[in-house]
Short mmCIF file of C-alpha atoms and ligand atoms in Angstrom, two decimals:
data_model
loop_
_atom_site.label_atom_id
_atom_site.label_comp_id
_atom_site.label_asym_id
_atom_site.label_seq_id
_atom_site.Cartn_x
_atom_site.Cartn_y
_atom_site.Cartn_z
CA MET A 169 28.61 -3.21 11.29
CA LEU A 170 25.87 -5.44 11.01
CA ARG A 171 21.88 -4.91 11.23
CA ILE A 172 20.22 -7.94 12.91
CA PHE A 173 17.25 -6.65 15.20
CA ASN A 174 15.22 -6.53 12.10
CA HIS A 175 15.78 -9.88 11.12
CA GLU A 176 15.80 -11.52 14.62
CA ILE A 177 12.38 -9.51 15.04
CA LEU A 178 10.42 -10.68 12.26
CA ALA A 179 11.77 -14.38 12.56
CA PRO A 180 8.03 -15.95 13.96
CA ASP A 181 9.87 -17.92 16.78
CA ASN A 182 12.21 -15.67 18.32
CA PHE A 183 11.77 -13.57 21.59
CA VAL A 184 14.42 -11.03 21.47
CA VAL A 185 15.88 -9.32 23.91
CA THR A 186 17.10 -5.60 24.01
CA VAL A 187 17.85 -3.02 27.12
CA GLU A 188 17.34 0.47 27.27
CA LEU A 189 20.18 2.56 28.09
CA VAL A 190 20.10 6.42 28.94
CA PRO A 191 22.63 8.72 28.02
CA GLY A 192 23.75 11.69 30.78
CA ARG A 193 24.16 14.93 30.32
CA GLU A 194 28.00 14.35 29.62
CA SER A 195 29.94 14.17 26.91
CA THR A 196 32.83 11.99 28.63
CA GLY A 197 32.72 10.83 32.04
CA ARG A 198 31.26 7.94 34.35
CA THR A 199 27.81 7.35 32.68
CA THR A 200 28.92 7.24 29.34
CA ASP A 201 31.79 4.83 30.15
CA THR A 202 29.10 2.76 31.93
CA ILE A 203 26.86 3.04 29.14
CA LEU A 204 29.56 1.49 26.71
CA GLY A 205 30.56 -1.17 29.53
CA ILE A 206 27.04 -2.83 29.32
CA ALA A 207 26.86 -2.68 25.61
CA LYS A 208 30.44 -3.95 25.57
CA ASP A 209 29.69 -7.05 28.15
CA ALA A 210 25.85 -7.22 26.08
CA PHE A 211 27.66 -8.12 22.86
CA ALA A 212 30.10 -10.46 24.41
CA ASP A 213 27.50 -12.27 26.36
CA GLY A 214 25.18 -12.20 22.57
CA ARG A 215 21.80 -12.74 24.26
CA VAL A 216 20.91 -9.29 23.77
CA CYS A 217 19.63 -8.74 19.91
CA ALA A 218 20.07 -4.61 20.35
CA VAL A 219 20.06 -1.59 22.53
CA THR A 220 17.64 1.43 22.23
CA MET A 221 19.56 4.89 23.00
CA THR A 222 17.11 7.51 24.87
CA ASP A 223 16.27 11.17 23.26
CA ASN A 224 16.57 13.64 26.04
CA PRO A 225 14.39 11.57 28.28
CA GLY A 226 11.97 13.73 30.37
CA GLY A 227 12.70 16.36 28.19
CA ASN A 228 15.91 17.19 29.68
CA PRO A 229 19.00 17.50 27.44
CA SER A 230 21.48 14.40 27.32
CA LEU A 231 24.30 12.90 25.23
CA SER A 232 23.00 12.56 21.67
CA PRO A 233 21.73 8.79 21.24
CA ASP A 234 22.76 9.12 17.58
CA VAL A 235 26.78 9.72 18.67
CA LEU A 236 26.75 7.55 21.30
CA GLY A 237 24.66 4.88 19.85
CA TYR A 238 27.31 5.08 16.57
CA GLU A 239 30.05 3.86 18.81
CA ILE A 240 27.77 0.85 20.28
CA PHE A 241 26.91 0.16 16.50
CA LYS A 242 30.95 0.47 15.50
CA GLN A 243 31.37 -2.36 18.18
CA GLY A 244 29.18 -4.89 16.27
CA LEU A 245 26.05 -4.27 18.46
CA ASP A 246 22.52 -2.91 17.31
CA VAL A 247 21.41 0.05 18.05
CA ILE A 248 17.65 1.24 18.27
CA VAL A 249 17.63 4.70 18.14
CA HIS A 250 15.00 6.73 20.20
CA PHE A 251 13.45 9.51 18.09
CA THR A 252 11.28 11.84 19.48
CA CYS A 253 8.92 15.06 18.17
CA ARG A 254 9.92 17.56 20.59
CA ASP A 255 12.83 19.23 20.24
CA MET A 256 13.31 19.81 16.32
CA ASN A 257 10.93 20.89 13.66
CA ARG A 258 10.52 18.85 10.37
CA VAL A 259 13.16 20.20 8.91
CA GLY A 260 16.10 19.21 11.62
CA MET A 261 13.59 15.89 11.76
CA GLU A 262 14.16 14.88 8.27
CA SER A 263 17.81 15.89 8.42
CA ARG A 264 18.94 13.92 11.66
CA ALA A 265 16.95 11.01 9.88
CA LEU A 266 19.09 11.17 6.88
CA GLN A 267 22.20 11.31 8.99
CA LEU A 268 21.30 7.92 11.27
CA ALA A 269 20.91 6.63 7.19
CA ARG A 270 24.22 7.72 6.34
CA MET A 271 25.51 6.09 9.53
CA GLY A 272 23.58 2.91 8.76
CA MET A 273 21.74 3.02 11.99
CA LYS A 274 18.39 2.76 10.54
CA ASN A 275 16.72 1.07 13.45
CA ILE A 276 14.09 4.00 14.59
CA LEU A 277 11.85 3.89 17.56
CA ALA A 278 9.60 6.99 16.78
CA LEU A 279 8.03 8.73 19.60
CA THR A 280 5.92 11.85 20.17
CA GLY A 281 8.23 12.59 23.51
CA ASP A 282 7.85 13.49 27.13
CA TYR A 283 7.22 17.37 27.43
CA THR A 284 10.19 19.51 27.32
CA GLY A 285 12.24 19.78 30.38
CA LYS A 286 15.03 22.47 31.47
CA GLY A 287 18.10 23.14 29.70
CA PHE A 288 20.37 26.05 29.65
CA GLY A 289 18.45 29.17 30.81
CA GLY A 290 15.25 27.28 31.66
CA GLN A 291 12.44 25.94 29.88
CA GLY A 292 13.00 24.67 26.40
CA THR A 293 10.72 25.73 23.22
CA PRO A 294 8.28 22.54 23.05
CA VAL A 295 8.39 22.13 19.26
CA PHE A 296 5.71 19.07 18.38
CA ASP A 297 6.33 20.11 14.70
CA LEU A 298 5.21 16.22 14.00
CA ASP A 299 3.53 13.64 15.83
CA SER A 300 5.08 10.12 15.89
CA THR A 301 2.29 8.65 13.38
CA ILE A 302 3.82 10.92 10.99
CA LEU A 303 7.25 10.43 12.03
CA CYS A 304 6.78 7.04 10.71
CA SER A 305 5.49 8.06 7.43
CA MET A 306 8.19 10.30 7.25
CA LEU A 307 10.49 7.37 7.46
CA LYS A 308 8.49 5.35 5.19
CA SER A 309 8.66 8.17 2.64
CA LEU A 310 12.37 8.71 3.38
CA SER A 311 13.10 4.63 2.68
CA SER A 312 11.64 5.11 -0.45
CA LYS A 313 13.36 8.12 -1.92
CA LEU A 314 16.53 6.15 -0.38
CA ALA A 315 15.64 3.11 -2.45
CA ALA A 316 15.56 5.25 -5.50
CA SER A 317 19.38 6.81 -4.84
CA GLY A 318 20.67 3.47 -4.51
CA ASP A 319 20.64 2.43 -1.07
CA PRO A 320 18.23 -0.55 -0.46
CA ASP A 321 18.17 -0.98 3.35
CA ASP A 322 14.68 0.43 4.37
CA PHE A 323 14.35 2.34 8.13
CA PHE A 324 13.43 -0.26 10.72
CA THR A 325 10.47 1.95 12.19
CA GLY A 326 9.26 1.15 15.56
CA CYS A 327 6.82 2.84 17.68
CA ALA A 328 5.46 2.74 21.37
CA VAL A 329 1.98 2.04 23.25
CA SER A 330 0.76 2.61 26.60
CA PRO A 331 -2.11 -0.65 27.15
CA PHE A 332 -1.72 0.54 30.91
CA LYS A 333 -4.49 3.42 30.40
CA THR A 334 -7.22 3.33 33.11
CA THR A 335 -9.97 4.92 31.21
CA GLU A 336 -12.34 3.72 28.38
CA ALA A 337 -11.55 7.10 26.41
CA GLU A 338 -7.58 6.45 26.99
CA CYS A 339 -7.51 2.76 25.90
CA TYR A 340 -9.74 3.74 22.87
CA ALA A 341 -7.48 6.41 21.86
CA GLN A 342 -4.52 4.64 22.44
CA TYR A 343 -5.14 1.37 20.44
CA ASN A 344 -6.63 3.81 18.19
CA LYS A 345 -3.50 5.58 17.42
CA LEU A 346 -1.57 2.17 17.53
CA ASN A 347 -3.38 1.07 14.39
CA ARG A 348 -2.86 4.71 12.92
CA LYS A 349 1.10 4.75 13.10
CA ILE A 350 1.35 0.99 12.08
CA GLU A 351 -0.74 2.05 8.70
CA ALA A 352 1.75 4.75 8.54
CA GLY A 353 4.67 2.30 8.68
CA ALA A 354 5.49 1.05 11.99
CA SER A 355 6.90 -2.02 12.04
CA PHE A 356 7.25 -3.37 15.88
CA VAL A 357 5.69 -2.01 18.65
CA ILE A 358 7.27 -1.67 22.39
CA THR A 359 5.12 -1.36 25.02
CA GLN A 360 5.08 1.83 28.29
CA LEU A 361 5.77 0.51 31.26
CA GLY A 362 3.37 -1.52 33.87
CA TYR A 363 2.98 -4.45 35.81
CA ASP A 364 -0.63 -5.68 35.16
CA ALA A 365 -1.02 -9.01 33.31
CA LYS A 366 -4.46 -8.77 32.12
CA LYS A 367 -3.90 -5.15 30.13
CA PHE A 368 -0.43 -6.93 28.67
CA GLN A 369 -2.88 -9.42 27.04
CA GLU A 370 -5.39 -6.99 26.31
CA LEU A 371 -2.81 -5.39 24.36
CA MET A 372 -2.44 -8.64 22.62
CA THR A 373 -5.87 -9.62 21.91
CA HIS A 374 -6.59 -6.11 20.53
CA HIS A 375 -3.63 -6.67 17.93
CA LYS A 376 -5.08 -9.93 16.90
CA LYS A 377 -8.57 -8.46 16.70
CA ASN A 378 -7.13 -5.59 13.90
CA LYS A 379 -5.07 -8.60 12.31
CA ASN A 380 -1.67 -7.14 12.90
CA TYR A 381 -0.34 -10.07 13.60
CA ARG A 382 2.71 -9.43 11.25
CA ILE A 383 4.03 -6.23 13.47
CA PRO A 384 5.49 -8.30 16.73
CA VAL A 385 5.00 -6.39 20.28
CA ILE A 386 8.00 -6.33 22.82
CA GLY A 387 7.08 -5.85 26.34
CA SER A 388 8.82 -3.42 28.78
CA ALA A 389 10.21 -4.33 32.24
CA TYR A 390 11.83 -2.13 34.32
CA LEU A 391 13.80 -3.12 37.33
CA LEU A 392 12.51 -0.78 39.79
CA SER A 393 14.95 0.92 42.16
CA PRO A 394 13.44 2.90 45.17
CA ARG A 395 14.17 6.20 42.57
CA SER A 396 12.37 5.28 39.74
CA ALA A 397 9.29 3.66 41.85
CA ARG A 398 9.11 6.90 43.66
CA ALA A 399 9.38 8.39 40.61
CA MET A 400 6.62 6.02 38.38
CA ASN A 401 4.47 6.28 41.74
CA SER A 402 4.02 9.95 41.78
CA GLY A 403 3.53 10.39 38.18
CA LYS A 404 6.78 11.91 37.12
CA VAL A 405 7.65 9.15 34.03
CA PRO A 406 4.40 10.15 31.87
CA GLY A 407 3.44 7.10 30.95
CA ALA A 408 4.68 4.90 33.35
CA TYR A 409 2.07 3.17 36.05
CA LEU A 410 3.08 1.94 39.26
CA PRO A 411 0.17 1.30 41.81
CA ASP A 412 0.72 2.60 45.09
CA ASP A 413 0.89 -1.25 46.39
CA LEU A 414 3.68 -2.44 44.62
CA TYR A 415 5.24 0.77 45.18
CA LYS A 416 5.37 -0.09 48.96
CA LYS A 417 6.71 -3.47 48.41
CA VAL A 418 9.18 -2.26 46.44
CA MET A 419 10.36 -0.20 49.67
CA ARG A 420 10.12 -2.52 51.92
CA GLU A 421 12.13 -4.82 49.85
CA TRP A 422 15.25 -2.44 49.18
CA GLU A 423 15.59 -1.53 52.95
CA THR A 424 18.03 -3.95 52.54
CA PRO A 425 19.91 -3.38 49.37
CA LYS A 426 20.68 -6.98 48.52
CA GLN A 427 17.25 -8.21 49.06
CA GLY A 428 15.74 -5.44 46.84
CA LEU A 429 18.20 -6.03 43.83
CA LYS A 430 17.32 -9.60 44.14
CA SER A 431 14.01 -9.10 44.18
CA ALA A 432 14.11 -6.05 41.32
CA ILE A 433 15.51 -9.26 39.31
CA GLU A 434 13.33 -11.70 40.09
CA ARG A 435 9.66 -9.04 39.63
CA THR A 436 11.65 -8.38 36.10
CA ALA A 437 12.30 -11.78 34.86
CA LYS A 438 9.05 -13.16 36.13
CA LEU A 439 7.71 -10.69 34.05
CA GLY A 440 9.87 -11.42 30.99
CA VAL A 441 8.54 -15.14 30.87
CA ILE A 442 4.72 -14.02 31.74
CA LEU A 443 4.91 -11.58 28.31
CA LYS A 444 6.92 -14.44 26.45
CA GLY A 445 3.66 -16.57 27.56
CA LEU A 446 0.87 -13.89 26.12
CA GLY A 447 2.82 -14.21 23.12
CA TYR A 448 5.03 -11.00 23.02
CA ARG A 449 7.47 -11.31 20.73
CA GLY A 450 10.24 -9.79 22.84
CA ILE A 451 11.38 -8.18 26.41
CA HIS A 452 12.41 -4.76 26.59
CA ILE A 453 14.74 -4.23 29.59
CA GLY A 454 15.09 -0.93 31.41
CA GLY A 455 16.37 0.39 34.45
CA VAL A 456 20.22 -1.17 34.38
CA HIS A 457 22.20 1.61 34.98
CA LYS A 458 25.20 -0.16 36.75
CA SER A 459 26.51 -3.14 35.18
CA PHE A 460 25.29 -5.70 32.48
CA LYS A 461 25.63 -8.28 35.01
CA THR A 462 21.94 -7.79 36.36
CA VAL A 463 20.32 -8.24 32.90
CA GLY A 464 22.33 -11.33 32.76
CA ALA A 465 20.93 -12.46 35.86
CA ILE A 466 17.55 -11.38 34.35
CA LEU A 467 17.58 -13.73 31.14
CA ASP A 468 19.50 -16.38 33.61
CA ARG A 469 16.45 -16.45 36.14
CA MET A 470 13.63 -16.32 33.10
CA ASP A 471 15.62 -19.59 31.26
CA VAL A 472 14.90 -21.27 34.79
CA ILE A 473 11.45 -20.36 35.21
CA GLN A 474 10.04 -19.75 31.80
CA ASP A 475 7.81 -22.97 31.95
CA SER A 476 5.95 -21.66 35.03
CA TRP A 477 4.77 -18.41 33.52
CA GLN A 478 1.27 -18.92 34.54
CA ASP A 479 2.05 -19.64 38.41
CA PHE A 480 3.34 -16.11 38.24
CA LEU A 481 0.09 -13.71 36.75
CA HIS A 482 -1.65 -13.02 39.97
CA GLU A 483 1.68 -11.23 40.93
CA TYR A 484 1.28 -9.04 38.60
CA ASN A 485 -2.50 -7.78 38.67
CA HIS A 486 -1.44 -4.18 39.81
CA SER A 487 -4.27 -1.89 38.45
CA HIS A 488 -5.81 1.15 39.63
CA GLU A 489 -8.83 0.35 41.28
CA LYS A 490 -11.14 1.51 38.44
CA THR A 491 -9.14 0.70 35.55
CA TYR A 492 -11.09 -0.18 32.44
CA TYR A 493 -10.41 -3.53 30.77
CA MET A 494 -11.33 -3.96 26.87
CA PHE A 495 -11.90 -7.28 26.48
CA PRO A 496 -13.44 -9.09 29.82
CA LYS A 497 -16.96 -7.94 28.10
CA GLN A 498 -15.73 -8.26 24.61
CA LYS A 499 -15.92 -4.56 24.34
CA ILE A 500 -14.09 -2.33 21.59
CA GLU A 501 -17.07 -0.53 20.34
CA ALA A 502 -18.68 2.43 22.27
CA ASP A 503 -20.66 1.62 25.02
CA SER A 504 -23.19 4.89 25.72
CA ASN A 505 -23.87 3.90 29.38
CA SER A 506 -20.33 4.25 30.75
CA VAL A 507 -19.40 7.79 30.52
CA LYS A 508 -21.78 9.74 32.77
CA HIS A 509 -22.71 13.64 31.42
CA ASP A 510 -23.23 15.62 33.81
CA LEU A 511 -25.39 19.18 33.26
CA LYS A 512 -21.56 21.01 33.43
CA SER A 513 -19.96 19.03 30.87
CA LYS A 514 -23.51 19.17 28.83
CA LEU A 515 -23.66 22.52 28.70
CA PHE A 516 -19.34 23.40 28.42
CA ASP A 517 -18.36 20.38 26.35
CA LEU A 518 -21.59 18.42 24.37
CA LEU A 519 -23.16 21.78 23.50
CA PRO A 520 -20.02 23.34 21.71
CA TYR A 521 -19.84 20.13 20.18
CA THR A 522 -22.84 19.54 18.81
CA ILE A 523 -23.04 23.17 17.36
CA LEU A 524 -20.02 23.12 15.97
CA ASN A 525 -20.50 19.70 14.43
CA ALA A 526 -23.67 21.07 12.90
CA ALA A 527 -22.22 24.29 11.19
CA HIS A 528 -18.94 22.45 10.08
CA ASP A 529 -21.49 20.06 7.98
CA LEU A 530 -23.19 22.98 6.66
CA PHE A 531 -20.11 25.14 5.76
CA PHE A 532 -17.01 22.58 5.62
CA ASN A 533 -18.79 19.67 3.87
CA LYS A 534 -17.14 19.31 0.09
CA LYS A 535 -19.57 16.64 -0.36
CA SER A 536 -22.43 19.29 0.14
CA PHE A 537 -24.80 20.88 -2.89
CA MET A 538 -23.56 23.81 -1.42
CA ALA A 539 -19.61 23.42 -1.59
CA PRO A 540 -19.81 24.84 -4.92
CA LEU A 541 -20.99 28.03 -3.91
CA PHE A 542 -18.88 28.04 -1.01
CA LYS A 543 -15.84 27.53 -3.32
CA LYS A 544 -16.79 30.17 -5.65
CA ILE A 545 -17.38 33.13 -2.69
CA ALA A 546 -13.86 31.76 -1.41
CA GLY A 547 -12.24 32.64 -4.44
CA MET A 548 -13.69 35.81 -5.32
CA ILE A 549 -13.01 36.75 -1.55
CA ASP A 550 -9.59 36.00 -2.16
CA GLN A 551 -9.07 37.39 -5.75
CA ASN A 552 -10.11 40.80 -4.18
CA GLY A 553 -7.49 40.35 -1.57
CA LYS A 554 -10.71 40.71 1.60
CA SER A 555 -9.84 37.34 3.04
CA TRP A 556 -8.26 39.27 6.10
CA LEU A 557 -11.56 41.33 6.38
CA LEU A 558 -13.11 37.65 6.47
CA LYS A 559 -10.78 36.28 8.91
CA TYR A 560 -10.69 39.25 11.91
CA LEU A 561 -14.27 40.34 11.44
CA LEU A 562 -15.77 37.06 11.53
CA GLU A 563 -13.46 33.70 11.50
CA ASP A 564 -11.65 34.96 14.73
CA PRO A 565 -13.91 36.36 16.51
CA VAL A 566 -16.08 33.17 16.68
CA LYS A 567 -13.18 30.48 16.87
CA ILE A 568 -11.09 32.63 19.54
CA LEU A 569 -14.31 32.36 21.63
CA LEU A 570 -15.39 28.91 20.84
CA LEU A 571 -11.91 27.21 20.48
CA SER A 572 -9.14 29.61 21.55
CA CYS A 573 -7.83 29.36 18.17
CA ARG A 574 -4.59 30.13 17.52
CA SER A 575 -5.02 31.01 13.99
CA CYS A 576 -2.97 28.34 11.84
CA GLY A 577 -4.58 28.65 8.95
CA ASP A 578 -4.78 24.71 8.70
CA CYS A 579 -7.48 23.96 10.80
CA GLY A 580 -7.72 20.29 12.57
CA ILE A 581 -10.78 20.42 14.81
CA GLN A 582 -12.73 18.31 13.19
CA HIS A 583 -10.23 15.34 14.03
CA VAL A 584 -10.41 15.74 17.15
CA ALA A 585 -14.24 16.36 18.24
CA PHE A 586 -14.06 19.42 17.46
CA GLN A 587 -11.38 21.01 20.29
CA CYS A 588 -8.03 22.97 18.82
CA PRO A 589 -5.05 20.80 18.63
CA GLU A 590 -2.95 24.25 18.75
CA SER A 591 -4.53 25.72 21.48
CA ARG A 592 -6.03 22.71 23.82
CA CYS A 593 -3.05 20.18 23.45
CA PRO A 594 0.32 20.87 24.68
CA LYS A 595 1.98 18.64 22.21
CA HIS A 596 -0.32 19.76 19.23
CA THR A 597 -1.44 15.99 18.27
CA ARG A 598 -3.43 15.29 15.61
CA ASN A 599 -3.33 11.87 15.52
CA GLY A 600 -4.22 10.52 19.03
CA PRO A 601 -2.82 10.69 22.26
CA CYS A 602 0.68 11.06 23.43
CA GLY A 603 1.57 8.54 26.10
CA GLY A 604 1.61 10.50 29.00
CA SER A 605 -2.11 10.83 30.18
CA ARG A 606 -2.75 9.34 33.61
CA GLU A 607 -6.38 8.60 34.71
CA GLY A 608 -7.51 10.59 31.58
CA TYR A 609 -5.91 13.79 32.03
CA CYS A 610 -3.31 15.38 30.59
CA GLU A 611 0.24 15.02 31.02
CA VAL A 612 1.44 18.39 30.75
CA HIS A 613 -1.57 20.12 32.48
CA PRO A 614 -2.72 17.40 35.26
CA ASP A 615 -5.72 19.39 36.05
CA LYS A 616 -6.94 19.21 32.43
CA LEU A 617 -8.67 16.09 30.58
CA CYS A 618 -6.55 15.18 27.73
CA ILE A 619 -8.14 16.61 24.70
CA TRP A 620 -8.59 12.66 23.35
CA VAL A 621 -10.58 12.00 26.03
CA ARG A 622 -12.94 14.69 25.85
CA ALA A 623 -12.99 13.92 22.32
CA TYR A 624 -14.10 10.29 22.77
CA THR A 625 -16.57 11.59 25.31
CA ARG A 626 -17.72 13.77 22.92
CA LEU A 627 -18.05 11.05 20.17
CA GLN A 628 -19.66 8.70 22.49
CA TYR A 629 -22.33 11.28 23.59
CA GLY A 630 -22.96 11.79 19.56
CA LYS A 631 -22.79 8.00 19.17
CA ALA A 632 -20.45 8.69 16.31
CA THR A 633 -17.03 6.52 17.72
CA GLY A 634 -16.43 5.82 14.30
CA ASN A 635 -15.58 9.12 13.48
CA PHE A 636 -12.59 8.59 15.68
CA ILE A 637 -9.11 9.09 13.36
CA GLN A 638 -9.54 6.67 11.02
CA LYS A 639 -6.48 7.26 8.45
CA ALA A 640 -3.57 9.70 9.43
CA VAL A 641 -4.12 13.10 9.58
CA PRO A 642 -1.18 15.46 7.91
CA PRO A 643 0.63 18.07 9.62
CA ARG A 644 -0.51 21.64 9.63
CA ASN A 645 1.06 23.39 6.72
CA TRP A 646 3.06 26.70 8.24
CA ALA A 647 2.95 28.49 5.26
CA LEU A 648 -0.59 29.35 5.87
CA ASN A 649 -0.10 30.40 9.39
CA LYS A 650 -2.47 33.36 10.49
CA THR A 651 -4.04 33.23 7.26
CA SER A 652 -7.98 32.23 7.05
CA SER A 653 -8.37 28.51 7.82
CA TRP A 654 -12.18 28.88 6.36
CA ILE A 655 -10.98 30.61 2.52
CA ASN A 656 -7.89 28.21 2.82
CA PHE A 657 -10.35 24.95 2.79
CA HIS A 658 -12.60 26.11 0.24
CA LEU A 659 -9.93 26.72 -1.93
CA GLU A 660 -8.32 23.63 -1.02
CA ARG A 661 -4.97 24.90 0.33
CA ASP A 662 -4.75 23.01 3.84
CA HIS A 663 -4.41 19.53 4.51
CA GLN A 664 -7.78 18.45 3.90
CA LYS A 665 -7.32 18.67 -0.39
S1 LIG B 1212 -3.82 16.72 26.13
FE1 LIG B 1212 -3.21 14.55 25.74
S2 LIG B 1212 -2.36 13.97 24.32
FE2 LIG B 1212 -2.18 16.24 24.59
S3 LIG B 1212 0.30 16.40 25.96
FE3 LIG B 1212 -1.98 16.25 27.06
S4 LIG B 1212 -1.68 13.60 27.43
FE4 LIG B 1212 -0.64 14.19 25.43
#
């Protein structure tokens, strides 16, 4: 068994090919046999550097990527395991990481994960104890522990990013989170799905501007079938964006299946060479569920057309009509004119933000001259066993009214422009958005704005976008659940100590 992906992708002149495989809801049978067949042919072909194995995609149960991936890995083909935060708490996640290390499978794609789907008996519990940024940190820390115990072979952790966001707030939040994930230990990046070359270019420009040259980016290219096109167009694939015009075109092409497949291969190959031309360090091919022949055909075609990649750019301009682009105006900082604040948003969003911001500055600022006094008072209340009284009589009424507080005892509102990540974000993100928002709205509750879009709007209003997450926020400490976060803050028991 040989790990080659990490070496191949880090070699500056290489353009790697990875293929996404999707285990099904079965331990043996047709899907499993097909996956193993694709992997076997990929290995024999020699152009695919690694396959990636999805982790309960869509939040629905499927065969473990670890076990199926290991079968492939043992045959000699390198494997990147998708590792989401949805189904296990931090204890289970660390245990899984150790198991993967023991198996030698240390290429990990760290993902927050789609929201939870249906398993035995109905909808499952959404865990989201950690987020993808913290997962990157955890794997980095585990690598050091493994090294100390005599295993010099690190985890090679990657992360995902979606440049295909349509609003300024989403773009800013996505790229900000990407920087945090890289700081936390991500060593490569794979994009979400989209068909807008300008957005692919935007990501690379952002990457260079942030001096992230050393972190290679792989672009996703998906072989569109009528089924996948329908799901993406209707928003059923979180983070993927397929606009109406392209959707209609794909459906027309597939009226004759032979023509449909030919067009899908051509579209994927053209996107592949565009990615190469734009400086991506690889292509991640998805949507191949039947045979490796399709991947072979895409790669063959790429060889033929690679020098003409600029001729195809005009075919990849599929964006939402109001799509925000970060760089045509070279704009990465806040533009105070770009978000309109109506009376409703001023009253129900910006006013509470202003009040909470001021209150936080007054009562929860460790640099304030009042901080030692607050610490003393908190210590006295705590020593007298009266924290619960403060919590039930004052803290809970205020925070439940203003924030729908869930009383986690390790308050993270200040990281999300004074919104509660426990009550307002279904994935409890503390380090930036998941990839699932769509036109600014939440993947899970499409009638509500993503909290990170609201955070950006609030910070922009307060001319404080520089206060957007600047370093990774630790996960909440469950030992503090249902205790007073005010006391915990002043007595330095929470994540801000
Ligand atoms: S609020 Fe934003 S980050 Fe949270 S689940 Fe919804 S889209 Fe994802």
